[in-house]
Short mmCIF file of N, CA and C in Angstrom, two decimals:
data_model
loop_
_atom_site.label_atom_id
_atom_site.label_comp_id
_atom_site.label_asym_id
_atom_site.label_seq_id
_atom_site.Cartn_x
_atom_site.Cartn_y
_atom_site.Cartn_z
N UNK A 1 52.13 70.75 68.41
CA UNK A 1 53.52 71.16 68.32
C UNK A 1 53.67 72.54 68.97
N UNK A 2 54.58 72.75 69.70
CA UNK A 2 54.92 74.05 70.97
C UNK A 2 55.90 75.03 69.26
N UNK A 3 54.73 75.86 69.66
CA UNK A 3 55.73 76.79 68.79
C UNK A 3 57.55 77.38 69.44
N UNK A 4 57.68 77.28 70.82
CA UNK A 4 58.61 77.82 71.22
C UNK A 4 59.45 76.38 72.00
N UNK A 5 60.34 76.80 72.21
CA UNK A 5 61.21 76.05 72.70
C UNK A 5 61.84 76.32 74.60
N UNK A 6 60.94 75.23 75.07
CA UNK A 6 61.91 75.32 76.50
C UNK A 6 62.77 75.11 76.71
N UNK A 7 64.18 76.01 78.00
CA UNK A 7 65.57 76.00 77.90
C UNK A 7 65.41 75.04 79.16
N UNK A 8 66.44 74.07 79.39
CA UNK A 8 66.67 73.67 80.70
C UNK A 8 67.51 74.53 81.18
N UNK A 9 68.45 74.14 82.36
CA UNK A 9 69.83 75.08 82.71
C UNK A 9 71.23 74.07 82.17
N UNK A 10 71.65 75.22 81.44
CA UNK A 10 72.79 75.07 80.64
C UNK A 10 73.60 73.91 81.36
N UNK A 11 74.64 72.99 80.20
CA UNK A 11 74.60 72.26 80.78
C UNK A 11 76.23 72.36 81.59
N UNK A 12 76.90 73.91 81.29
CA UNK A 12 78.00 74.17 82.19
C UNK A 12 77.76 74.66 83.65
N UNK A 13 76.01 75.16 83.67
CA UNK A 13 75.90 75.67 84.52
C UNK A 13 75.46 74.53 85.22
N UNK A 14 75.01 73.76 85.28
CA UNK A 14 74.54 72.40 86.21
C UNK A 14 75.86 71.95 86.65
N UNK A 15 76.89 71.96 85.88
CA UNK A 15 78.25 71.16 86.48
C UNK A 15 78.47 72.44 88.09
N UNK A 16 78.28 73.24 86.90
CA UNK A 16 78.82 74.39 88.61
C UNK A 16 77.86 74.06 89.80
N UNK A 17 76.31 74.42 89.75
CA UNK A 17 75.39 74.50 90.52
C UNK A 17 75.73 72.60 91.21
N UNK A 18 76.06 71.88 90.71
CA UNK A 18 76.43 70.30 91.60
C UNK A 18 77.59 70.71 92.51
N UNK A 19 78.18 71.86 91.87
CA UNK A 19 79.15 72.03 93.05
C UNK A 19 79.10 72.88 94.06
N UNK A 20 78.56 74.21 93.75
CA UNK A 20 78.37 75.45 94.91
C UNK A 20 77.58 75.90 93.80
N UNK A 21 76.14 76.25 94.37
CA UNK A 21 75.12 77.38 93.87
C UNK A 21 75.44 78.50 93.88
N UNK A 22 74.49 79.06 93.39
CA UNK A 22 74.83 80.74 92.89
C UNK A 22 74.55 81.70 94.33
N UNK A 23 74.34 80.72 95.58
CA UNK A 23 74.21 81.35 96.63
C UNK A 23 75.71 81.22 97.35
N UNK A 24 76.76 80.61 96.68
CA UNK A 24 77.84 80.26 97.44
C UNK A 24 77.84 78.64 98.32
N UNK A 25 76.82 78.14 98.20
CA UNK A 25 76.45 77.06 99.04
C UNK A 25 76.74 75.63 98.61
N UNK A 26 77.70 74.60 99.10
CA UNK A 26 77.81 73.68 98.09
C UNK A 26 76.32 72.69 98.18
N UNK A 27 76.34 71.97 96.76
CA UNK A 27 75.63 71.37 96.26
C UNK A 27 75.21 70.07 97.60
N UNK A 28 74.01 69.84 98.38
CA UNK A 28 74.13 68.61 99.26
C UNK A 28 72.69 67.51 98.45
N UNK A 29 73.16 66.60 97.78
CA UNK A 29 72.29 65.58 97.18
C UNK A 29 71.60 65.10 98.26
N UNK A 30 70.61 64.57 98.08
CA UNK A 30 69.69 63.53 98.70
C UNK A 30 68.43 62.98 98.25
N UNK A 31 68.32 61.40 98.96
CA UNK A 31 67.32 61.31 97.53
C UNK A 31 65.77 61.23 97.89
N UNK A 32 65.05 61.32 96.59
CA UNK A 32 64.05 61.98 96.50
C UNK A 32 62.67 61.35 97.29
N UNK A 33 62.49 61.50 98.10
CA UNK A 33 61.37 61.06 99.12
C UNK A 33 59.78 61.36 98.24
N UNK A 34 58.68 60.49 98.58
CA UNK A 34 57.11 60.71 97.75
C UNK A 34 57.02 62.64 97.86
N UNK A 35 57.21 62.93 98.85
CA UNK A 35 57.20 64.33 99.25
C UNK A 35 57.75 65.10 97.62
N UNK A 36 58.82 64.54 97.34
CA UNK A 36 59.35 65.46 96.31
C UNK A 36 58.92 65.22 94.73
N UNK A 37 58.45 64.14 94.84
CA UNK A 37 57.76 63.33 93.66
C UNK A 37 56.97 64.34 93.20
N UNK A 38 57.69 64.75 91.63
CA UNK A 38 56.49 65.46 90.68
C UNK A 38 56.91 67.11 90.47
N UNK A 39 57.99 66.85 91.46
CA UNK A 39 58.59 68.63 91.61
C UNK A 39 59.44 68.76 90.36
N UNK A 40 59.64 69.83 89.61
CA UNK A 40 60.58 70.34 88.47
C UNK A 40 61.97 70.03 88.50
N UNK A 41 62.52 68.97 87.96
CA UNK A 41 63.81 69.28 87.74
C UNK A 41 64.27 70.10 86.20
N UNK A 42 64.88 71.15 86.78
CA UNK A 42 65.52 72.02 85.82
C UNK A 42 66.65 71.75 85.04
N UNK A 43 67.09 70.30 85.19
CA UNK A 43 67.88 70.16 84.26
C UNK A 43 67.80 69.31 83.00
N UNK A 44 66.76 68.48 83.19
CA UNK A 44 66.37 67.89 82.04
C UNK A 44 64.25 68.06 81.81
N UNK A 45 64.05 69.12 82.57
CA UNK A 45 62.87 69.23 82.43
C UNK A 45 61.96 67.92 82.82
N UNK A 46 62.02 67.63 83.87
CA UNK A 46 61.40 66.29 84.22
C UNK A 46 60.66 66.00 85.22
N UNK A 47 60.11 65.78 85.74
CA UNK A 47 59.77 65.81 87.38
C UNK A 47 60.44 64.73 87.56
N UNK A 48 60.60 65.54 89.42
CA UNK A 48 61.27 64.17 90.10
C UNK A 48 60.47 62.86 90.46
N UNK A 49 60.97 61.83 90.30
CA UNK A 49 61.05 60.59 90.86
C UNK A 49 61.34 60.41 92.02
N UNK A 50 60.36 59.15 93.15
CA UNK A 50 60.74 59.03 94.50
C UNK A 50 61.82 58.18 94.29
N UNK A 51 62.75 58.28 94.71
CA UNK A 51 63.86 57.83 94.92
C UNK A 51 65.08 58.44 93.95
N UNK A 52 65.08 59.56 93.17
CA UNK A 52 65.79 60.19 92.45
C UNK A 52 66.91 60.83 93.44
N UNK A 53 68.40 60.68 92.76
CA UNK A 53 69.40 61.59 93.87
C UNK A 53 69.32 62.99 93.20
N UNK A 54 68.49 63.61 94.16
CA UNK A 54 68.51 65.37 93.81
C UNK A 54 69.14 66.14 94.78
N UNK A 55 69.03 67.43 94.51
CA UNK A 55 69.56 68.74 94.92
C UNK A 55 68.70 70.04 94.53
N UNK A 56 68.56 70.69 95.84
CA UNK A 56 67.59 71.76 95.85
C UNK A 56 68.57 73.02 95.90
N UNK A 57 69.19 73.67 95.00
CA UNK A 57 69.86 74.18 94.84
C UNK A 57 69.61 76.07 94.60
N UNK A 58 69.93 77.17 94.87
CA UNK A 58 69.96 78.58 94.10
C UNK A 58 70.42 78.56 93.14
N UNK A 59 69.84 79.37 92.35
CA UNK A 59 70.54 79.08 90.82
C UNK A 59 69.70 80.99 90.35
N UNK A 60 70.60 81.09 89.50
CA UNK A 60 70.60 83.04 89.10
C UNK A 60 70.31 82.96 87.58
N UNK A 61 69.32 82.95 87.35
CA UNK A 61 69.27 82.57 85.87
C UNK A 61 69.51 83.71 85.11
N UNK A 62 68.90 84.29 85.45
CA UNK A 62 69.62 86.06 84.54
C UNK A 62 71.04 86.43 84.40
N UNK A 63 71.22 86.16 85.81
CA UNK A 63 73.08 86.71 86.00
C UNK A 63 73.94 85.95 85.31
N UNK A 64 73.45 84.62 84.81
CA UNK A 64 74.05 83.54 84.11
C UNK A 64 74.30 83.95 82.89
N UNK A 65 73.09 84.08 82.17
CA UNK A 65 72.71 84.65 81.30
C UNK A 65 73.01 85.90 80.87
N UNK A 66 73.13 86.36 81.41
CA UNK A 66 73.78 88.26 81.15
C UNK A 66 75.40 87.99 81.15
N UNK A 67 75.95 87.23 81.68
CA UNK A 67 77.46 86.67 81.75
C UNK A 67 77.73 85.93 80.62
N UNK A 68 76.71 85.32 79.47
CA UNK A 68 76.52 85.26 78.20
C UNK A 68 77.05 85.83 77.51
N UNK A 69 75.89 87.30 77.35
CA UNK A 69 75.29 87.95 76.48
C UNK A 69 76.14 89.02 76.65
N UNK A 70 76.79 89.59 77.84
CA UNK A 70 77.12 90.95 77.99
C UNK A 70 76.08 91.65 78.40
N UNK A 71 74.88 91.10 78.99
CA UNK A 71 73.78 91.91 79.35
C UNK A 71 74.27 92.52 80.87
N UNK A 72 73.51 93.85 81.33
CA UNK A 72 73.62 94.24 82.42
C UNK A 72 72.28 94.24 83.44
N UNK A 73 72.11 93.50 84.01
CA UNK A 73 70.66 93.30 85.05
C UNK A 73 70.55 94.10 85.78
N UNK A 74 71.75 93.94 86.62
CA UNK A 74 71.57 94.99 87.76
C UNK A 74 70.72 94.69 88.75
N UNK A 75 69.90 95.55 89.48
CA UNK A 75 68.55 95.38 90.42
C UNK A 75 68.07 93.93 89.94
N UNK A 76 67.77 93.62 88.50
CA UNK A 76 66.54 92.79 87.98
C UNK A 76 66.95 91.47 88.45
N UNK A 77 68.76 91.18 88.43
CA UNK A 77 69.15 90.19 88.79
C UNK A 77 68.08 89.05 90.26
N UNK A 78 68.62 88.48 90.26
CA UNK A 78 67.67 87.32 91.48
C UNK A 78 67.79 86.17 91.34
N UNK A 79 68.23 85.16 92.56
CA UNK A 79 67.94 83.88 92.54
C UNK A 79 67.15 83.39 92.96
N UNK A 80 66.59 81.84 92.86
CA UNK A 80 66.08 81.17 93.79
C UNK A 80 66.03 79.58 93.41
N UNK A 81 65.45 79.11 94.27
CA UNK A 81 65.46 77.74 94.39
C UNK A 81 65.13 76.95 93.01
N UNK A 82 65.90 75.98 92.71
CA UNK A 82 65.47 74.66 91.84
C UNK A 82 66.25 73.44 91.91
N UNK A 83 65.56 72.34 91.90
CA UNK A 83 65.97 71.29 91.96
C UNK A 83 66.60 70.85 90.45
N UNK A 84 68.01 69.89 90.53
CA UNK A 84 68.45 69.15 89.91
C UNK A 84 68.99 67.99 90.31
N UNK A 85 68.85 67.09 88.99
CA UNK A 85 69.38 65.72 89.38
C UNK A 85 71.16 65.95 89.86
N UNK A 86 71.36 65.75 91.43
CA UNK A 86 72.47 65.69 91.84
C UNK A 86 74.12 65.50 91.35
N UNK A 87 73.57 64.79 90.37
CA UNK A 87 74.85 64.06 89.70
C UNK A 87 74.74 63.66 88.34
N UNK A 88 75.32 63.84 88.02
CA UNK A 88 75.40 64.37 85.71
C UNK A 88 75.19 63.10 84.98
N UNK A 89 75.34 62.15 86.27
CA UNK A 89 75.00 60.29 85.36
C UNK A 89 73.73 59.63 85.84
N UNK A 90 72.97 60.58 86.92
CA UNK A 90 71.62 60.38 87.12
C UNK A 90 70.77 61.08 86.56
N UNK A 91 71.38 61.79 85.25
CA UNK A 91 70.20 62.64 84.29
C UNK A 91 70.36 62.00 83.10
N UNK A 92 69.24 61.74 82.69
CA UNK A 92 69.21 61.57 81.61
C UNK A 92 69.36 62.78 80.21
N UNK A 93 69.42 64.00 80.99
CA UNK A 93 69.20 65.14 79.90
C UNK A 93 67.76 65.27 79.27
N UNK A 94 67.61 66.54 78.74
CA UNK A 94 66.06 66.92 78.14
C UNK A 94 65.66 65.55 77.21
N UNK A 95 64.54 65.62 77.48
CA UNK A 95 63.91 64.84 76.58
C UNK A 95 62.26 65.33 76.01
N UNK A 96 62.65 66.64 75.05
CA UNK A 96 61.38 67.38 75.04
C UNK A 96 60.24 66.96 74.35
N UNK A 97 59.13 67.29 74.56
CA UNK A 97 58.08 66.27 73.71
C UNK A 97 57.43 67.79 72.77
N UNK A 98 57.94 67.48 71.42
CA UNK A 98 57.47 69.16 70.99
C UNK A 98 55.59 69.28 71.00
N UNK A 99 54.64 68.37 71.24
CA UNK A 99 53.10 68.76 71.71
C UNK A 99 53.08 69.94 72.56
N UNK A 100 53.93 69.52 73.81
CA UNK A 100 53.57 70.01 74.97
C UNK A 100 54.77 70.62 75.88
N UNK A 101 54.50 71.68 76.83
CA UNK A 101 55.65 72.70 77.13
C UNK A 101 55.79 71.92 78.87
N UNK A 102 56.98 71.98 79.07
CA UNK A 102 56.83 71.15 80.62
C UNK A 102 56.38 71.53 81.66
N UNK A 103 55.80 70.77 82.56
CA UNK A 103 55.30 71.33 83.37
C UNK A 103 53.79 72.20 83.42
N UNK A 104 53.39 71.46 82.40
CA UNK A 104 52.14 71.70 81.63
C UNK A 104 50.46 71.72 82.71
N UNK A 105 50.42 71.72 83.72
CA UNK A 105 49.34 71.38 84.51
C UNK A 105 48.51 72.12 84.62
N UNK A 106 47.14 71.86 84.15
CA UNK A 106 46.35 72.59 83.96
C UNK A 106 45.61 73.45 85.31
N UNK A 107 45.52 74.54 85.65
CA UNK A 107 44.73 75.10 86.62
C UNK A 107 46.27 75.97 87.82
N UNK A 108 47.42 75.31 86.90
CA UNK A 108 48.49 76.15 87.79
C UNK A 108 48.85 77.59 87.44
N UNK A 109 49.61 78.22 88.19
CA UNK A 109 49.80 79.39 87.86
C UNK A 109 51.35 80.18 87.40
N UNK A 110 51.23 80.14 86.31
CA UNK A 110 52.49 81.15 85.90
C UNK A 110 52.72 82.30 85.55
N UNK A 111 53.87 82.71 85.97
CA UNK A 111 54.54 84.42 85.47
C UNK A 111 55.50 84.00 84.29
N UNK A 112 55.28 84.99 83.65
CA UNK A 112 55.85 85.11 82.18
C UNK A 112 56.46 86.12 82.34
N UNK A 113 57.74 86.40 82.83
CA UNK A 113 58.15 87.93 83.12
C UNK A 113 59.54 88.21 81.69
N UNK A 114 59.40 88.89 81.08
CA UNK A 114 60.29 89.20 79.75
C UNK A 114 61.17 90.34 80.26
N UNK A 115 62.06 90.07 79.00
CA UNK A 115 63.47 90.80 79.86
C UNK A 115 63.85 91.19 78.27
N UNK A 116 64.61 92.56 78.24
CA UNK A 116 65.00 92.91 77.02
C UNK A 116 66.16 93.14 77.24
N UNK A 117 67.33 92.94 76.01
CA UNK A 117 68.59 92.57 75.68
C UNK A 117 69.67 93.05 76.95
N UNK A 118 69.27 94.17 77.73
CA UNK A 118 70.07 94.67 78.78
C UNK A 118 70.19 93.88 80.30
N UNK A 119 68.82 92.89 79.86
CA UNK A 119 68.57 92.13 81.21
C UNK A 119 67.55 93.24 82.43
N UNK A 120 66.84 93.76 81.55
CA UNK A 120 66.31 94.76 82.38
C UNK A 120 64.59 94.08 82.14
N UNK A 121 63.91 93.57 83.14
CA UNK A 121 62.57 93.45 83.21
C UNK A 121 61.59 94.55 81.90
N UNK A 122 61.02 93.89 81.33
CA UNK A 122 60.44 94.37 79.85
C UNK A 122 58.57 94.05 80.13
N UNK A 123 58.30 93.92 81.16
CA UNK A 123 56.95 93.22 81.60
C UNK A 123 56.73 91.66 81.86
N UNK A 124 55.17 91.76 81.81
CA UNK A 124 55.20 90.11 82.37
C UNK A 124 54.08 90.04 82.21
N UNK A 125 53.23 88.91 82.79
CA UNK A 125 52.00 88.50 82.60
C UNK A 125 51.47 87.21 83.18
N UNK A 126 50.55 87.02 84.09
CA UNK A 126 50.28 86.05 84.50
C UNK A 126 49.43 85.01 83.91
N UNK A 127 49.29 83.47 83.63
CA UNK A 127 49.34 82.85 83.31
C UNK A 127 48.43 82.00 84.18
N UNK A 128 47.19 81.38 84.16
CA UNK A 128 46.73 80.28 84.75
C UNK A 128 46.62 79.35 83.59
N UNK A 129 47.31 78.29 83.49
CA UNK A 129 47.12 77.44 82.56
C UNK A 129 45.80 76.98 81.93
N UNK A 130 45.91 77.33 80.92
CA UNK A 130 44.28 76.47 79.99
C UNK A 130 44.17 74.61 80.16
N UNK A 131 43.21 74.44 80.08
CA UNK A 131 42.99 72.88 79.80
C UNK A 131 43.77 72.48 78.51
N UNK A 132 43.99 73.07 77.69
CA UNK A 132 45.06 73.15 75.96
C UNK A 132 46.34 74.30 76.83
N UNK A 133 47.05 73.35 77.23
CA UNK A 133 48.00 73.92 77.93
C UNK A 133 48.91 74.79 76.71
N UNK A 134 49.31 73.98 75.83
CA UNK A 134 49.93 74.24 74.66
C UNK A 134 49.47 75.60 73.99
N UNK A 135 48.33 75.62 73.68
CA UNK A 135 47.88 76.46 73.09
C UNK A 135 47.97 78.23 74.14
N UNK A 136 47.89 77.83 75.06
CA UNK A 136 47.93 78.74 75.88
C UNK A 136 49.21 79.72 76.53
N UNK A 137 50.08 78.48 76.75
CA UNK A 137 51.54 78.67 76.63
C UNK A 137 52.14 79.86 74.92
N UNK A 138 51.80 79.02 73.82
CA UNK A 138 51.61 79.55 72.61
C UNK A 138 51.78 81.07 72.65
N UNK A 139 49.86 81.30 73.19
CA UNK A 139 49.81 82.42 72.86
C UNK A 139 50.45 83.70 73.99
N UNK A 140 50.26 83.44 75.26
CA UNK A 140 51.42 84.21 76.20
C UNK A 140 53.02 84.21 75.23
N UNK A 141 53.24 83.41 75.05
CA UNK A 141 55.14 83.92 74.66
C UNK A 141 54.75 84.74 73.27
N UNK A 142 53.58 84.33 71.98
CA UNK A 142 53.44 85.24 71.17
C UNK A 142 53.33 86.84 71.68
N UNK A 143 52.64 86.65 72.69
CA UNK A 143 52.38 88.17 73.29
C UNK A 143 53.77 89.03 73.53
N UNK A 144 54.21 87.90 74.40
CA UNK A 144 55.32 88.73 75.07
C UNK A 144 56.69 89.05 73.97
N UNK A 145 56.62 87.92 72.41
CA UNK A 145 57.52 88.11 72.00
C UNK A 145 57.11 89.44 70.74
N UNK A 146 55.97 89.86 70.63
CA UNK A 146 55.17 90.56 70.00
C UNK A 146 56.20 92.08 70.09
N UNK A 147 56.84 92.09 71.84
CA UNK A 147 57.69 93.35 71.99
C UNK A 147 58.84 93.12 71.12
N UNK A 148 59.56 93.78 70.00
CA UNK A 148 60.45 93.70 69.88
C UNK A 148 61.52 93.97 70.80
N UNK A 149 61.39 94.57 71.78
CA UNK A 149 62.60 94.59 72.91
C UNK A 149 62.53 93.09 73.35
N UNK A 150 61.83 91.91 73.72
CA UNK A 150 61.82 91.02 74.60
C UNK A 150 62.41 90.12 73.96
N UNK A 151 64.16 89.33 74.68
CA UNK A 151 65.01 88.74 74.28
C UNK A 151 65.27 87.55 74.66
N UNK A 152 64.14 87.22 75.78
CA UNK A 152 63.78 85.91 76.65
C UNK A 152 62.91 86.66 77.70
N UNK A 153 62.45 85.16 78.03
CA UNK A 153 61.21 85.24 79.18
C UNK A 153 61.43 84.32 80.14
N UNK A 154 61.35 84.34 81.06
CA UNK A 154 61.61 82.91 82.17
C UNK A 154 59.85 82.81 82.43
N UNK A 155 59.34 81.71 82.64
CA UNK A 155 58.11 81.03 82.94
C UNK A 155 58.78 80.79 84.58
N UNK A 156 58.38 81.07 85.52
CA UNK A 156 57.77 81.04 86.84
C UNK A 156 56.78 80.58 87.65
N UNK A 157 56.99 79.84 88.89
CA UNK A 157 55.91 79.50 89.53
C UNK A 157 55.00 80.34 90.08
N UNK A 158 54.36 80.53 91.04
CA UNK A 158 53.98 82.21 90.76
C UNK A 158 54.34 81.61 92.57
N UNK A 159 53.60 80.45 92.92
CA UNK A 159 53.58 79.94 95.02
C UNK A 159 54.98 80.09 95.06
N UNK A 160 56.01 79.69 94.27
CA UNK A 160 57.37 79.60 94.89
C UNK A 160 58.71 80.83 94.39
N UNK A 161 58.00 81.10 92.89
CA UNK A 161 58.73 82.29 92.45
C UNK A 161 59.73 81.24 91.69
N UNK A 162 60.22 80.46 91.93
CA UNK A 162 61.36 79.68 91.26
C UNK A 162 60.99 79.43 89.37
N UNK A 163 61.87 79.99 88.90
CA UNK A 163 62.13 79.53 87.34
C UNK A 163 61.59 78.21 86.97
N UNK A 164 61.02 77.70 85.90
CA UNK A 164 60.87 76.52 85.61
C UNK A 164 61.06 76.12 83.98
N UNK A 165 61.52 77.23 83.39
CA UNK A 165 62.09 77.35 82.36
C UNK A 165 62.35 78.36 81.66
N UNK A 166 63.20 78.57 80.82
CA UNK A 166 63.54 80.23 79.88
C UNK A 166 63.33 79.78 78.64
N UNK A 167 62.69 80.97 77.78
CA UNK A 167 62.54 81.02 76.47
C UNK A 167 63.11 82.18 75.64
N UNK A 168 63.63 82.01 74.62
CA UNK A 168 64.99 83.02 73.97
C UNK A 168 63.92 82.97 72.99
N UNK A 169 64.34 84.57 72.33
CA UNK A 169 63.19 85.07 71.37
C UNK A 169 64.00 83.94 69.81
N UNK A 170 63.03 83.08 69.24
CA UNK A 170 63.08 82.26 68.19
C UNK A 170 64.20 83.38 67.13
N UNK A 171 64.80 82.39 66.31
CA UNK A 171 66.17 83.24 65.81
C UNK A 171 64.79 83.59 64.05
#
């Protein structure tokens, strides 16, 4: 059982990002070739499927998020790339398995970068996944939530930089 909970992207913000990303760019679907098979979709935490109608989209997860909260980022702000299922009736929505945290592959590499209530970068920490992915996952967000300043963390690819999920400090 994952002590913490992975966020997908909200599900007002997927309606927007199907329409124009956070780069200004509208949304162009297409579907998912072997090539894309296995890549993160951020909206229901899933990998893609060959033949899935996706979208490789910018998406600002902080700035989203600080447009929440009332947080102020500033500099820390940043987008980048993630895929979602194109269209809101080709997702099935999260379907989390509480064992295991998504995107779980052992020998990959993640940034754990934490952010405290202002949206201001609070540290980070890199991450090569354990063979007990879970357990490992575990103890990185214990660490990072250990700061009382740290109010979420986004998990990161480290090759692409792109988000692959956010975690909000447990209520």
């Amino acid at each position: 059982m994952t002590r913490y909970t992975a966020q997908p992207i909200d599900p007002t913000a997927l309606k927007e990002l199907r329409d124009v990303d956070d780069a200004g760019r509208a949304c162009v679907p297409y579907t998912a070739s072997a090539d894309d098979a296995g890549s993160p979709l951020r909206c229901c935490l899933r990998p893609v499927r060959e033949c899935d109608r996706i979208a490789l989209v910018s998406y600002a997860p902080l700035r989203r998020w600080a447009a929440q909260t009332g947080a102020a980022p500033g500099a820390y702000d940043e987008q980048g790339p993630v895929f979602l299922h194109a269209f809101a009736d080709d997702c099935p929505g999260p379907d989390p398995d509480p064992e295991r945290y998504p995107f779980d592959r052992p020998g990959a590499l993640r940034t754990l970068r934490r952010y405290d209530a202002r949206g201001h970068i609070a540290g980070g920490r890199l991450l090569e996944i354990p063979a007990d992915a879970t357990t490992g996952f575990d103890a990185a967000l214990d660490e990072a939530f250990a700061d009382p300043a740290v109010v979420l963390v986004h998990v990161r690819a480290v090759e692409y930089g792109c988000l692959h999920f956010a975690v909000r400090r447990p209520a």
